[in-house]
mmCIF file of C-alpha atoms in Angstrom:
data_model
loop_
_atom_site.group_PDB
_atom_site.id
_atom_site.type_symbol
_atom_site.label_atom_id
_atom_site.label_comp_id
_atom_site.label_asym_id
_atom_site.label_seq_id
_atom_site.Cartn_x
_atom_site.Cartn_y
_atom_site.Cartn_z
ATOM 1 C CA MET A 19 40.033 89.359 7.265
ATOM 2 C CA VAL A 20 43.480 90.509 8.321
ATOM 3 C CA THR A 21 46.622 88.458 7.883
ATOM 4 C CA SER A 22 49.951 88.867 9.631
ATOM 5 C CA HIS A 23 51.816 89.488 6.384
ATOM 6 C CA GLY A 24 49.599 92.065 4.764
ATOM 7 C CA SER A 25 46.039 93.257 4.512
ATOM 8 C CA GLY A 26 43.045 91.149 3.646
ATOM 9 C CA LYS A 27 39.539 92.109 2.702
ATOM 10 C CA THR A 28 36.673 89.721 3.206
ATOM 11 C CA CYS A 29 33.422 90.405 1.375
ATOM 12 C CA THR A 30 30.632 88.421 2.963
ATOM 13 C CA ARG A 31 26.888 88.084 3.117
ATOM 14 C CA ARG A 32 25.755 87.100 6.585
ATOM 15 C CA SER A 33 22.626 85.610 8.031
ATOM 16 C CA PHE A 34 21.591 85.412 11.675
ATOM 17 C CA LEU A 35 23.642 84.054 14.554
ATOM 18 C CA LYS A 36 22.772 80.441 15.366
ATOM 19 C CA ILE A 37 23.306 78.525 18.590
ATOM 20 C CA ALA A 38 25.137 75.318 17.780
ATOM 21 C CA SER A 39 25.177 73.652 21.201
ATOM 22 C CA LEU A 40 24.930 74.281 24.931
ATOM 23 C CA GLY A 41 26.807 72.727 27.834
ATOM 24 C CA ALA A 42 25.415 69.380 28.950
ATOM 25 C CA GLY A 43 22.800 69.427 31.685
ATOM 26 C CA VAL A 44 21.740 73.037 31.224
ATOM 27 C CA LEU A 45 18.236 72.235 30.033
ATOM 28 C CA LEU A 46 17.473 70.239 33.208
ATOM 29 C CA ALA A 47 18.335 73.074 35.592
ATOM 30 C CA PRO A 48 15.601 74.780 37.678
ATOM 31 C CA ALA A 49 13.392 77.537 36.336
ATOM 32 C CA LEU A 50 14.053 81.256 36.719
ATOM 33 C CA VAL A 51 13.696 82.710 40.206
ATOM 34 C CA LEU A 52 13.189 86.470 40.043
ATOM 35 C CA GLY A 53 15.296 88.706 42.264
ATOM 36 C CA ASP A 54 14.740 92.249 43.477
ATOM 37 C CA GLU A 55 17.104 93.770 40.919
ATOM 38 C CA PRO A 56 16.147 93.783 37.206
ATOM 39 C CA LEU A 57 18.023 91.141 35.246
ATOM 40 C CA GLU A 58 19.349 93.697 32.744
ATOM 41 C CA GLY A 59 21.015 95.569 35.593
ATOM 42 C CA ILE A 60 23.016 92.532 36.628
ATOM 43 C CA VAL A 61 24.310 91.322 33.284
ATOM 44 C CA HIS A 62 27.520 93.081 32.307
ATOM 45 C CA MET A 63 28.738 91.186 29.269
ATOM 46 C CA SER A 64 32.336 91.407 28.190
ATOM 47 C CA ILE A 65 34.085 89.655 25.322
ATOM 48 C CA ILE A 66 37.612 88.337 25.709
ATOM 49 C CA ASP A 67 39.178 87.051 22.502
ATOM 50 C CA GLN A 68 41.493 84.148 23.334
ATOM 51 C CA SER A 69 41.572 82.904 19.746
ATOM 52 C CA GLU A 70 44.675 82.845 17.613
ATOM 53 C CA GLU A 71 42.466 83.654 14.638
ATOM 54 C CA SER A 72 41.518 87.210 13.771
ATOM 55 C CA ILE A 73 37.941 87.922 14.894
ATOM 56 C CA GLN A 74 36.324 91.115 13.703
ATOM 57 C CA GLU A 75 35.075 93.497 16.366
ATOM 58 C CA ASP A 76 31.567 93.631 14.919
ATOM 59 C CA ASP A 77 31.359 89.825 15.133
ATOM 60 C CA LEU A 78 32.376 89.909 18.789
ATOM 61 C CA ASN A 79 29.697 92.501 19.450
ATOM 62 C CA ARG A 80 27.087 90.423 17.638
ATOM 63 C CA ILE A 81 28.023 87.348 19.636
ATOM 64 C CA ALA A 82 27.553 89.298 22.856
ATOM 65 C CA GLN A 83 24.277 90.889 21.782
ATOM 66 C CA GLU A 84 22.559 87.944 20.139
ATOM 67 C CA SER A 85 23.587 85.338 22.697
ATOM 68 C CA MET A 86 22.213 87.452 25.544
ATOM 69 C CA PRO A 87 18.819 85.667 25.653
ATOM 70 C CA TYR A 88 20.562 82.318 26.052
ATOM 71 C CA ILE A 89 22.819 83.656 28.792
ATOM 72 C CA LYS A 90 19.838 85.110 30.630
ATOM 73 C CA ASP A 91 18.255 81.672 30.420
ATOM 74 C CA LEU A 92 21.401 80.077 31.854
ATOM 75 C CA MET A 93 21.409 82.562 34.709
ATOM 76 C CA GLY A 94 17.789 81.765 35.510
ATOM 77 C CA ARG A 95 18.328 78.023 35.430
ATOM 78 C CA PHE A 96 21.192 78.205 37.912
ATOM 79 C CA SER A 97 19.782 80.960 40.125
ATOM 80 C CA GLU A 98 17.721 78.855 42.542
ATOM 81 C CA GLY A 99 20.662 77.533 44.503
ATOM 82 C CA ASN A 100 23.114 80.361 43.974
ATOM 83 C CA GLY A 101 21.138 83.539 43.303
ATOM 84 C CA TYR A 102 22.077 85.768 40.396
ATOM 85 C CA PRO A 103 25.747 85.924 39.412
ATOM 86 C CA ARG A 104 27.550 89.191 40.072
ATOM 87 C CA ARG A 105 28.621 89.445 36.441
ATOM 88 C CA VAL A 106 28.891 87.402 33.270
ATOM 89 C CA THR A 107 31.901 87.033 30.984
ATOM 90 C CA GLN A 108 31.829 85.403 27.574
ATOM 91 C CA ILE A 109 35.166 84.091 26.320
ATOM 92 C CA VAL A 110 35.785 83.363 22.640
ATOM 93 C CA LYS A 111 38.188 80.431 22.718
ATOM 94 C CA ARG A 112 38.709 80.017 18.982
ATOM 95 C CA SER A 113 37.023 80.531 15.617
ATOM 96 C CA PHE A 114 37.220 78.580 12.400
ATOM 97 C CA SER A 115 35.403 78.244 9.076
ATOM 98 C CA ASP A 116 32.764 75.539 9.042
ATOM 99 C CA GLU A 117 31.574 74.279 5.652
ATOM 100 C CA GLN A 118 29.013 71.674 4.664
ATOM 101 C CA PHE A 119 29.418 70.437 1.114
ATOM 102 C CA SER A 120 26.532 69.869 -1.286
ATOM 103 C CA SER A 121 25.767 67.051 -3.672
ATOM 104 C CA ARG A 122 25.905 67.623 -7.410
ATOM 105 C CA GLU A 123 22.236 66.679 -7.654
ATOM 106 C CA ALA A 124 21.206 69.297 -5.079
ATOM 107 C CA ALA A 125 23.437 71.960 -6.661
ATOM 108 C CA GLU A 126 22.324 71.555 -10.291
ATOM 109 C CA PRO A 127 19.137 73.702 -10.003
ATOM 110 C CA PHE A 128 21.175 76.474 -8.377
ATOM 111 C CA ILE A 129 23.802 76.351 -11.125
ATOM 112 C CA HIS A 130 20.992 76.903 -13.627
ATOM 113 C CA LEU A 131 19.575 79.692 -11.447
ATOM 114 C CA GLY A 132 23.006 81.270 -10.987
ATOM 115 C CA LYS A 133 23.553 81.533 -14.723
ATOM 116 C CA GLN A 134 20.228 83.355 -15.109
ATOM 117 C CA LEU A 135 20.912 85.708 -12.199
ATOM 118 C CA VAL A 136 24.446 86.582 -13.266
ATOM 119 C CA ALA A 137 23.473 87.242 -16.888
ATOM 120 C CA ASP A 138 20.699 89.580 -15.785
ATOM 121 C CA ALA A 139 22.878 91.395 -13.226
ATOM 122 C CA LEU A 140 25.826 91.898 -15.588
ATOM 123 C CA SER A 141 23.443 93.461 -18.086
ATOM 124 C CA TYR A 142 21.964 95.672 -15.358
ATOM 125 C CA TRP A 143 25.252 97.322 -14.327
ATOM 126 C CA ASN A 144 27.243 96.881 -17.545
ATOM 127 C CA CYS A 145 29.601 99.827 -18.078
ATOM 128 C CA GLU A 146 33.001 100.615 -19.552
ATOM 129 C CA GLN A 147 34.689 100.705 -16.127
ATOM 130 C CA LEU A 148 33.960 97.032 -15.387
ATOM 131 C CA ALA A 149 35.476 94.135 -17.309
ATOM 132 C CA ILE A 150 33.097 91.305 -18.203
ATOM 133 C CA PRO A 151 34.035 88.161 -16.242
ATOM 134 C CA ILE A 152 34.241 84.559 -17.376
ATOM 135 C CA VAL A 153 32.085 82.739 -14.809
ATOM 136 C CA SER A 154 32.180 79.016 -14.064
ATOM 137 C CA TYR A 155 30.405 76.915 -11.425
ATOM 138 C CA ALA A 156 31.780 74.075 -9.336
ATOM 139 C CA VAL A 157 30.496 71.729 -6.627
ATOM 140 C CA PRO A 158 33.510 71.062 -4.354
ATOM 141 C CA GLU A 159 33.777 67.890 -2.321
ATOM 142 C CA ARG A 160 36.581 68.841 0.068
ATOM 143 C CA LYS A 161 38.070 71.914 1.704
ATOM 144 C CA ALA A 162 41.209 71.994 -0.463
ATOM 145 C CA GLU A 163 39.070 72.817 -3.489
ATOM 146 C CA ILE A 164 37.827 76.089 -1.980
ATOM 147 C CA GLU A 165 41.207 77.280 -0.711
ATOM 148 C CA VAL A 166 42.974 77.728 -4.060
ATOM 149 C CA ASP A 167 44.472 81.097 -5.020
ATOM 150 C CA TYR A 168 43.746 83.141 -8.142
ATOM 151 C CA PRO A 169 45.553 86.186 -9.553
ATOM 152 C CA PRO A 170 43.845 89.565 -9.089
ATOM 153 C CA PHE A 171 40.836 90.184 -11.304
ATOM 154 C CA SER A 172 42.831 92.815 -13.178
ATOM 155 C CA GLU A 173 45.027 89.979 -14.488
ATOM 156 C CA ASP A 174 42.575 87.083 -14.731
ATOM 157 C CA LYS A 175 38.887 87.731 -15.426
ATOM 158 C CA THR A 176 37.888 84.178 -14.460
ATOM 159 C CA ILE A 177 35.513 83.840 -11.497
ATOM 160 C CA VAL A 178 34.793 80.406 -10.045
ATOM 161 C CA ILE A 179 31.614 80.076 -7.982
ATOM 162 C CA ASN A 180 31.751 77.152 -5.555
ATOM 163 C CA LEU A 181 28.322 75.962 -4.398
ATOM 164 C CA LEU A 182 28.279 74.805 -0.771
ATOM 165 C CA GLY A 183 25.437 73.408 1.285
ATOM 166 C CA ARG A 184 26.184 75.689 4.204
ATOM 167 C CA SER A 185 29.101 77.908 5.149
ATOM 168 C CA GLY A 186 29.814 79.778 8.322
ATOM 169 C CA ILE A 187 32.218 80.862 11.023
ATOM 170 C CA ARG A 188 32.099 78.648 14.105
ATOM 171 C CA TYR A 189 32.917 80.200 17.469
ATOM 172 C CA GLU A 190 33.793 78.023 20.439
ATOM 173 C CA THR A 191 32.956 80.143 23.477
ATOM 174 C CA GLY A 192 32.717 79.801 27.220
ATOM 175 C CA VAL A 193 30.166 81.600 29.379
ATOM 176 C CA VAL A 194 31.423 82.284 32.909
ATOM 177 C CA LEU A 195 28.863 83.041 35.618
ATOM 178 C CA HIS A 196 30.739 84.774 38.436
ATOM 179 C CA TYR A 197 29.171 84.024 41.860
ATOM 180 C CA ALA A 198 30.386 85.126 45.290
ATOM 181 C CA VAL A 199 31.275 81.509 46.115
ATOM 182 C CA GLY A 200 33.064 80.855 42.828
ATOM 183 C CA ASP A 201 32.677 80.738 39.077
ATOM 184 C CA LEU A 202 30.589 78.432 36.909
ATOM 185 C CA THR A 203 31.767 77.950 33.325
ATOM 186 C CA LEU A 204 29.579 76.546 30.535
ATOM 187 C CA ASP A 205 30.308 75.945 26.861
ATOM 188 C CA LEU A 206 28.245 77.815 24.284
ATOM 189 C CA ASP A 207 29.199 77.206 20.648
ATOM 190 C CA LEU A 208 27.866 79.610 18.053
ATOM 191 C CA THR A 209 27.849 79.821 14.277
ATOM 192 C CA ILE A 210 27.453 82.908 12.108
ATOM 193 C CA PRO A 211 26.316 81.591 8.714
ATOM 194 C CA VAL A 212 27.973 83.169 5.684
ATOM 195 C CA MET A 213 25.705 83.299 2.638
ATOM 196 C CA GLY A 214 28.620 84.014 0.329
ATOM 197 C CA ARG A 215 32.243 84.993 0.435
ATOM 198 C CA SER A 216 34.911 86.268 -1.932
ATOM 199 C CA ASP A 217 38.219 86.968 -0.193
ATOM 200 C CA ARG A 218 41.157 89.041 -1.358
ATOM 201 C CA VAL A 219 44.502 89.226 0.419
ATOM 202 C CA CYS A 220 47.075 91.938 -0.325
ATOM 203 C CA HIS A 221 50.735 92.041 0.560
ATOM 204 C CA PHE A 222 52.630 95.339 0.498
ATOM 205 C CA SER A 223 56.340 95.809 -0.075
ATOM 206 C CA LYS A 224 58.792 98.680 -0.506
ATOM 207 C CA ASN A 225 61.733 98.612 -2.875
ATOM 208 C CA GLY A 226 63.987 101.541 -3.650
ATOM 209 C CA GLY A 227 61.545 103.928 -2.023
ATOM 210 C CA ALA A 228 58.626 102.735 -4.189
ATOM 211 C CA ILE A 229 55.632 100.885 -2.694
ATOM 212 C CA TYR A 230 54.175 97.850 -4.439
ATOM 213 C CA SER A 231 51.301 95.473 -3.734
ATOM 214 C CA SER A 232 50.417 91.929 -4.753
ATOM 215 C CA THR A 233 46.906 90.517 -4.489
ATOM 216 C CA ARG A 234 45.489 87.000 -4.438
ATOM 217 C CA ARG A 235 41.818 86.041 -4.703
ATOM 218 C CA LYS A 236 39.818 83.097 -3.446
ATOM 219 C CA PRO A 237 36.929 81.544 -5.376
ATOM 220 C CA VAL A 238 33.413 82.721 -4.609
ATOM 221 C CA LEU A 239 31.541 80.625 -2.035
ATOM 222 C CA TRP A 240 27.747 80.437 -2.382
ATOM 223 C CA ALA A 241 25.735 78.767 0.384
ATOM 224 C CA ILE A 242 22.579 77.418 -1.250
ATOM 225 C CA GLU A 243 20.784 75.814 1.694
ATOM 226 C CA GLU A 244 20.393 78.829 3.965
ATOM 227 C CA GLU A 245 16.945 80.067 4.995
ATOM 228 C CA ASP A 246 17.416 83.647 3.762
ATOM 229 C CA THR A 247 15.965 83.308 0.244
ATOM 230 C CA SER A 248 16.791 86.878 -0.784
ATOM 231 C CA SER A 249 20.454 86.397 0.073
ATOM 232 C CA VAL A 250 20.561 83.090 -1.808
ATOM 233 C CA TYR A 251 19.437 84.990 -4.918
ATOM 234 C CA GLU A 252 21.684 87.986 -4.360
ATOM 235 C CA THR A 253 24.904 86.262 -3.293
ATOM 236 C CA PRO A 254 26.416 85.150 -6.644
ATOM 237 C CA VAL A 255 25.872 88.516 -8.351
ATOM 238 C CA HIS A 256 27.018 90.397 -5.238
ATOM 239 C CA GLU A 257 30.328 88.532 -5.139
ATOM 240 C CA ILE A 258 30.881 88.888 -8.885
ATOM 241 C CA LEU A 259 30.480 92.671 -8.593
ATOM 242 C CA HIS A 260 33.036 92.598 -5.759
ATOM 243 C CA ASN A 261 35.528 90.964 -8.118
ATOM 244 C CA GLN A 262 34.803 93.461 -10.883
ATOM 245 C CA ILE A 263 35.029 96.572 -8.697
ATOM 246 C CA SER A 264 38.093 95.228 -6.840
ATOM 247 C CA VAL A 265 40.304 96.456 -9.675
ATOM 248 C CA TRP A 266 39.521 100.050 -8.723
ATOM 249 C CA THR A 267 39.464 99.556 -4.955
ATOM 250 C CA ASP A 268 42.890 97.912 -4.987
ATOM 251 C CA LYS A 269 44.225 100.708 -7.207
ATOM 252 C CA HIS A 270 42.995 103.336 -4.743
ATOM 253 C CA ILE A 271 44.469 101.384 -1.826
ATOM 254 C CA LEU A 272 47.890 101.388 -3.468
ATOM 255 C CA ASP A 273 47.611 105.049 -4.520
ATOM 256 C CA GLY A 274 46.568 106.034 -1.001
ATOM 257 C CA LEU A 275 49.385 104.068 0.586
ATOM 258 C CA ARG A 276 51.903 105.686 -1.722
ATOM 259 C CA GLN A 277 50.621 109.115 -0.684
ATOM 260 C CA LEU A 278 50.987 108.166 2.986
ATOM 261 C CA ASN A 279 54.463 106.781 2.267
ATOM 262 C CA PRO A 280 54.898 105.106 5.664
ATOM 263 C CA GLN A 281 58.235 103.886 6.927
ATOM 264 C CA PRO A 282 59.007 100.225 6.083
ATOM 265 C CA GLY A 283 58.337 99.160 9.654
ATOM 266 C CA ASN A 284 54.835 100.663 9.521
ATOM 267 C CA LEU A 285 54.024 99.647 5.944
ATOM 268 C CA GLN A 286 51.912 96.571 6.660
ATOM 269 C CA GLN A 287 49.934 98.194 9.469
ATOM 270 C CA ALA A 288 49.224 101.288 7.380
ATOM 271 C CA GLY A 289 48.229 99.097 4.454
ATOM 272 C CA MET A 290 45.872 97.024 6.601
ATOM 273 C CA GLU A 291 44.171 100.085 8.041
ATOM 274 C CA LEU A 292 43.687 101.705 4.638
ATOM 275 C CA ALA A 293 42.504 98.440 3.045
ATOM 276 C CA THR A 294 39.967 97.913 5.821
ATOM 277 C CA THR A 295 38.520 101.397 5.386
ATOM 278 C CA LEU A 296 38.289 101.241 1.593
ATOM 279 C CA SER A 297 36.956 97.685 1.615
ATOM 280 C CA GLU A 298 34.103 98.735 3.875
ATOM 281 C CA ILE A 299 33.197 101.445 1.361
ATOM 282 C CA GLU A 300 33.401 98.890 -1.443
ATOM 283 C CA GLU A 301 30.989 96.706 0.537
ATOM 284 C CA THR A 302 28.548 99.616 0.761
ATOM 285 C CA LEU A 303 28.754 100.187 -2.996
ATOM 286 C CA VAL A 304 28.327 96.513 -3.902
ATOM 287 C CA ASP A 305 25.580 95.984 -1.343
ATOM 288 C CA GLY A 306 23.651 98.998 -2.623
ATOM 289 C CA ILE A 307 23.893 98.107 -6.307
ATOM 290 C CA SER A 308 23.265 94.374 -5.922
ATOM 291 C CA THR A 309 20.269 95.036 -3.678
ATOM 292 C CA ALA A 310 18.867 97.528 -6.193
ATOM 293 C CA TRP A 311 19.290 94.880 -8.877
ATOM 294 C CA LEU A 312 17.514 92.288 -6.730
ATOM 295 C CA MET A 313 14.554 94.624 -6.173
ATOM 296 C CA LYS A 314 14.230 95.140 -9.934
ATOM 297 C CA TYR A 315 14.715 91.445 -10.745
ATOM 298 C CA ALA A 316 12.169 90.300 -8.157
ATOM 299 C CA GLN A 317 9.598 92.748 -9.516
ATOM 300 C CA GLN A 318 10.150 91.590 -13.095
ATOM 301 C CA GLN A 319 9.976 87.905 -12.165
ATOM 302 C CA GLY A 320 7.098 88.260 -9.699
ATOM 303 C CA LEU A 321 9.212 86.868 -6.841
ATOM 304 C CA PRO A 322 8.277 87.663 -3.211
ATOM 305 C CA LEU A 323 11.841 88.594 -2.246
ATOM 306 C CA VAL A 324 12.390 91.072 0.568
ATOM 307 C CA PRO A 325 15.794 92.789 0.322
ATOM 308 C CA THR A 326 18.099 92.638 3.329
ATOM 309 C CA TYR A 327 20.635 95.426 3.734
ATOM 310 C CA HIS A 328 23.762 93.799 5.075
ATOM 311 C CA SER A 329 26.397 96.445 5.472
ATOM 312 C CA SER A 330 25.010 99.817 6.553
ATOM 313 C CA GLU A 331 22.299 102.450 6.354
ATOM 314 C CA ALA A 332 24.375 104.038 3.593
ATOM 315 C CA SER A 333 23.996 100.931 1.427
ATOM 316 C CA LYS A 334 20.243 101.025 1.994
ATOM 317 C CA ARG A 335 20.068 104.665 0.900
ATOM 318 C CA LEU A 336 22.217 103.873 -2.110
ATOM 319 C CA ALA A 337 20.026 100.915 -3.114
ATOM 320 C CA LEU A 338 16.907 103.049 -2.987
ATOM 321 C CA ASN A 339 18.540 105.807 -5.074
ATOM 322 C CA VAL A 340 20.360 103.699 -7.672
ATOM 323 C CA ARG A 341 17.394 103.616 -10.057
ATOM 324 C CA GLU A 342 17.437 107.404 -10.311
ATOM 325 C CA ARG A 343 21.193 107.678 -10.694
ATOM 326 C CA THR A 344 21.555 104.360 -12.581
ATOM 327 C CA PRO A 345 24.202 101.809 -11.484
ATOM 328 C CA GLN A 346 26.487 103.041 -14.272
ATOM 329 C CA ALA A 347 26.534 106.571 -12.827
ATOM 330 C CA VAL A 348 27.224 105.252 -9.315
ATOM 331 C CA ILE A 349 30.111 103.078 -10.491
ATOM 332 C CA LYS A 350 31.603 105.948 -12.513
ATOM 333 C CA SER A 351 31.440 108.171 -9.429
ATOM 334 C CA TYR A 352 33.196 105.526 -7.313
ATOM 335 C CA VAL A 353 35.955 105.052 -9.877
ATOM 336 C CA GLU A 354 36.579 108.746 -10.540
ATOM 337 C CA LEU A 355 36.202 110.125 -7.013
ATOM 338 C CA GLY A 356 37.823 107.233 -5.184
ATOM 339 C CA PRO A 357 36.154 105.307 -2.330
ATOM 340 C CA GLN A 358 36.694 107.880 0.424
ATOM 341 C CA GLU A 359 35.354 110.889 -1.490
ATOM 342 C CA PHE A 360 32.538 108.706 -2.839
ATOM 343 C CA ALA A 361 31.552 107.765 0.714
ATOM 344 C CA LYS A 362 31.322 111.423 1.769
ATOM 345 C CA ARG A 363 28.642 112.003 -0.879
ATOM 346 C CA LEU A 364 26.391 109.069 0.007
#
């Protein structure tokens, strides 16, 4: 997440893209009529972001890729009278967070589960570099309760885990089928579910030649009604490790920005770029360690959990190697080398 006043880092666990709704009347259109040219040769998808919100490039690419089967279906349903369109454009009109709140009754078993998971995970990666957090659980009833700000973890070790029914990013999009006789536009709303989230937003400033940063945190969000069972188990411990390791990532961001020493007019942009790079490496570290923990925990508990590697191939390699190196050794390497040098050795 990037804000206009500084740099933000969003640490998320994502599930699969879901189709929320299609334009009215689409399902009654005629069946696919095959043409001489292969369908894949005709579809040239492009994404145009018309949203005022910041949409990450990888999300735009996922929207294009995973909505392709639905767009092919639309093309087939409208092809009988018009033939195939010359090209297809998908327009992202706007994006916004979309939460569904849970009842206390439904959340209680997960609060009990969360306490067990967190205790086991904190013991698994306990080391001198990471402060032990004070963890509490809440079942919010309205959006204002999940939008509060907390000081950086370096100042306040409290972590609040908010249990939601579902959480996601809703994208209102338009699919334009470009025909020789004119264009046909249909609505296609999509949701990317977010299993968990723990946001940090930094603001950078320069005073007397010295560069400073201030950081605010959001509470952890844990979606408990998603279908991905492994992510439901992994999410609370994953986001807690993000908070713990953030102390070192934020330190390296500030140190790196001070070495760059950009001009005041370029300070925020340079800070955003550096924060994005280092936050991606943090995601690899946290993903690798939390997945390694989940593999161990599932084996001990006899749970049929299949790990899902969310961030990169590097996090998968790290997860598979953590048992040999131990999580403590990996964390020490991250802290001492810094995120960028650490990433080179993965």
